[in-house]
């Protein structure tokens, strides 16, 4: 009984918590609403990448940050595509890595070529397990199809693929709610700072067997 | 999108943004390009803004240029990690070497106020012996400045920034009481404290440049936790809300979105002004003295990019040391998970600190020291750490991220030794201004490695002692950047003298972290500002003797 | 007055502490009871002590003592122990004493009432005026110490923050002087000074309200700033004590004239 509850709790650590419920409250200022509103408009269509590249990216993102079917997905590929179009850089680039947009184009095409060489199908069309296998080889630096054109697959994986996808996913309010973060906080910050302290405007964590309490509390977070 | 100062300059037409009032303005004195000012300062961070303020208050005519925008934090800063990358220097740079540095977010700012707009506000004094590291401790190089003199300048800066700190500081010689009281500790800080007490070493509240009580129009801290992505309440005492307003009221001019590409020198080998890019064209500001305050990458880059026939290897470089001895600081961390909820996103990230291993030399198999502090990463930073440093992706990444509210971490600021091979050079590629971009080469030496190993072992014990679980080590991170134009006693072994004045070009000064001969295990911002205050005093004293070019 | 201040202050502060410990409700109940009893006492015209009121006042005194113990325990169990950090931000050590004071003062007033028309009021066989004056003087010193600690935490960033650490100790000195001198000449000054402290107590609320407005988001961000800003209900405790001081001076005058 307890175990089953714990399992369900692990799937949803902060049941009913939605950081967007604070949108009109004192935790969100005008500037924050402006930038997050723009992010919430981003859809699943490319503006920088080609349709083919975008499809591969979406498949890669699904493996790096798998999402539950129980809610509408964060458009990871779309968010990353917008960042590439805006030309926002990290401020440093490892030797052998071209600038971000070019690195992504080349990396996605190379992953696709590796999939075709092994499975006769593009990356987006192979099984989840085969995708994971290819990504693991990329992480280990074992991929060297001519499409990589001198870009080390390992460097691409760590500095571009993992980093950019993780940053894109966790830039979205849905992901903020998922991890139980307080979210935007200005002008209102926090008062209660010690261990196990929670302000009434923070997410309540589901304790095993008491998920309903957390759910009730989280519905009142403003 | 509202205009937040990133597209066209705000400081012009006799006024500059009022950082304390949304949409507000303050009046600003303006100079024309062809009017030679006493000092043109390149960069408005911890070094440049402080010096601009002090020199203007001493009656010199000052123009300070910054490549970045002039923000009003109250209205321009969102509570959002992605949006706030607008504070970072993210222009193209190449990193290589055995241990390539990570730049951008954690060590380079591009805004009026420089990196202090997004620094973690940790305001530490150096250990006195570090100023004579070679003589007293046997490594690195000596500073040409005495610690007692620095102690007085530290006090000046602490007062100017209303540093909030502990009532009594446990390490080093006595210092005056911090002007404001320490902030309340969050759970992450208490975890650090528990670990220190378990291992029998001292800890204290971190002296921070963020207000624990109101100051003028600046609000006290509300513990929102977005410090390193820009403070939207003005509690953070960045150069943008402290030195810059003072500089403006003393008659200095600040020019935002003004990228300096080249320092011009004349046939006599003196600097005569700077070429800068603003509002889509290159301009030239005449000046009797040029101060470079671009931090440890842009400063050497500008000096190297300003090479002439007379100075073929770049300005101020007869020693050949410009760009060399780049010193990052080690930034390794140990992370774990508590049964209790920690929610380290609340409050400034580093509320508690131990400087034990900066002041204790027994039991070390390395030179130098380190401090370690509690941590409070926001979700994007934490996800990036879990992905790229912990190597998690897929379901494991998503699951681990759900433990976010239970995470505790300890992270060092560790001393790395100066090495000539760690350096800034020019790459062949060019940036959006047509300037050659910097190549930053970095490799750890054995001593660096031993320091890192010691810190990781110690912090792992500290987390074990408080019963943290799933402890893991983040091995590769570096923070602050210093060196590349070191100060010293001799022209053949340093770039500037104790007054931050170039040995080669007497009206060229360098005033930022570049001048550090060693870095110590403490965040450098307070020392950079103290050096700038000292430089201003020295310039005033020298000018009274007629030894500063003012004609 | 003191009970009302305590009630509001401990309500706000213990709400901040999320009533983690059920005992944190106690001061609310007790201070509420004390407040109700003294209102009842004021409305009650019968010139005799009332047992329920007495019980309530004494329970307030006991609560104050126990609360102090709890708060000391809370501070010392935190990492760092009895450090500035925990004294600043942990449970306030002096605060529960205010409940003790309100109980004691209530109890004294019952004795005065029970003594009825007699000119020389006595509490535990001590002269009433002198006793109340002494309790009040100690209360002023303690409350002033608490304000001093918290205003030190605020770095006395506003010069007016020095008032509650300078004026009340002088008032306490004047009360003590009145006790020692048997209410001779300085009493006029003492009475004047007590009125000043009443004014300061109310003005303090105004200053603290201004302080709240100066925090980020001002009154719009009330859910944070009421808690993190200067405490609104705290300053009137000075007014409550000063009123008790005035009463004590009056009792002493009556006793002398008798």
Tab-separated table of N, CA, C and O in Angstrom, chain A residues 11 29-30 33 38 53 79 92 96 101 110 123 133:
chain	number	residue	atom	x	y	z
A	11	UNK	N	6.283	9.730	-9.289
A	11	UNK	CA	5.948	10.220	-10.608
A	11	UNK	C	5.549	11.688	-10.570
A	11	UNK	O	5.819	12.430	-11.497
A	29	UNK	N	6.704	39.940	-11.862
A	29	UNK	CA	6.638	41.332	-12.301
A	29	UNK	C	6.376	41.398	-13.805
A	29	UNK	O	6.337	40.376	-14.502
A	30	UNK	N	6.206	42.618	-14.275
A	30	UNK	CA	5.786	42.807	-15.661
A	30	UNK	C	6.800	42.221	-16.646
A	30	UNK	O	6.450	41.565	-17.621
A	33	UNK	N	6.556	38.454	-16.816
A	33	UNK	CA	5.364	38.023	-17.571
A	33	UNK	C	5.602	38.189	-19.066
A	33	UNK	O	5.229	37.321	-19.857
A	38	UNK	N	6.094	35.227	-24.028
A	38	UNK	CA	6.674	34.971	-25.350
A	38	UNK	C	7.118	33.518	-25.468
A	38	UNK	O	6.941	32.874	-26.508
A	53	UNK	N	15.826	18.661	-40.167
A	53	UNK	CA	16.691	18.825	-38.989
A	53	UNK	C	15.849	18.913	-37.716
A	53	UNK	O	16.182	18.349	-36.683
A	79	UNK	N	11.829	25.553	-28.633
A	79	UNK	CA	12.525	26.518	-27.789
A	79	UNK	C	13.992	26.653	-28.208
A	79	UNK	O	14.546	27.758	-28.283
A	92	UNK	N	31.646	31.074	-25.023
A	92	UNK	CA	32.885	30.337	-25.257
A	92	UNK	C	32.560	29.125	-26.112
A	92	UNK	O	31.433	28.657	-26.157
A	96	UNK	N	37.467	23.202	-32.197
A	96	UNK	CA	36.903	22.131	-33.013
A	96	UNK	C	35.398	22.215	-33.144
A	96	UNK	O	34.792	21.482	-33.920
A	101	UNK	N	24.795	27.503	-34.276
A	101	UNK	CA	23.856	27.115	-35.321
A	101	UNK	C	24.477	26.083	-36.250
A	101	UNK	O	23.876	25.047	-36.559
A	110	UNK	N	24.687	14.579	-38.971
A	110	UNK	CA	25.612	13.469	-38.748
A	110	UNK	C	24.927	12.338	-37.987
A	110	UNK	O	25.087	11.163	-38.319
A	123	UNK	N	17.277	8.979	-38.058
A	123	UNK	CA	17.302	8.922	-36.595
A	123	UNK	C	15.903	8.928	-36.005
A	123	UNK	O	15.600	8.190	-35.068
A	133	UNK	N	21.167	4.060	-28.025
A	133	UNK	CA	22.466	3.457	-28.322
A	133	UNK	C	23.340	4.431	-29.120
A	133	UNK	O	24.516	4.631	-28.808
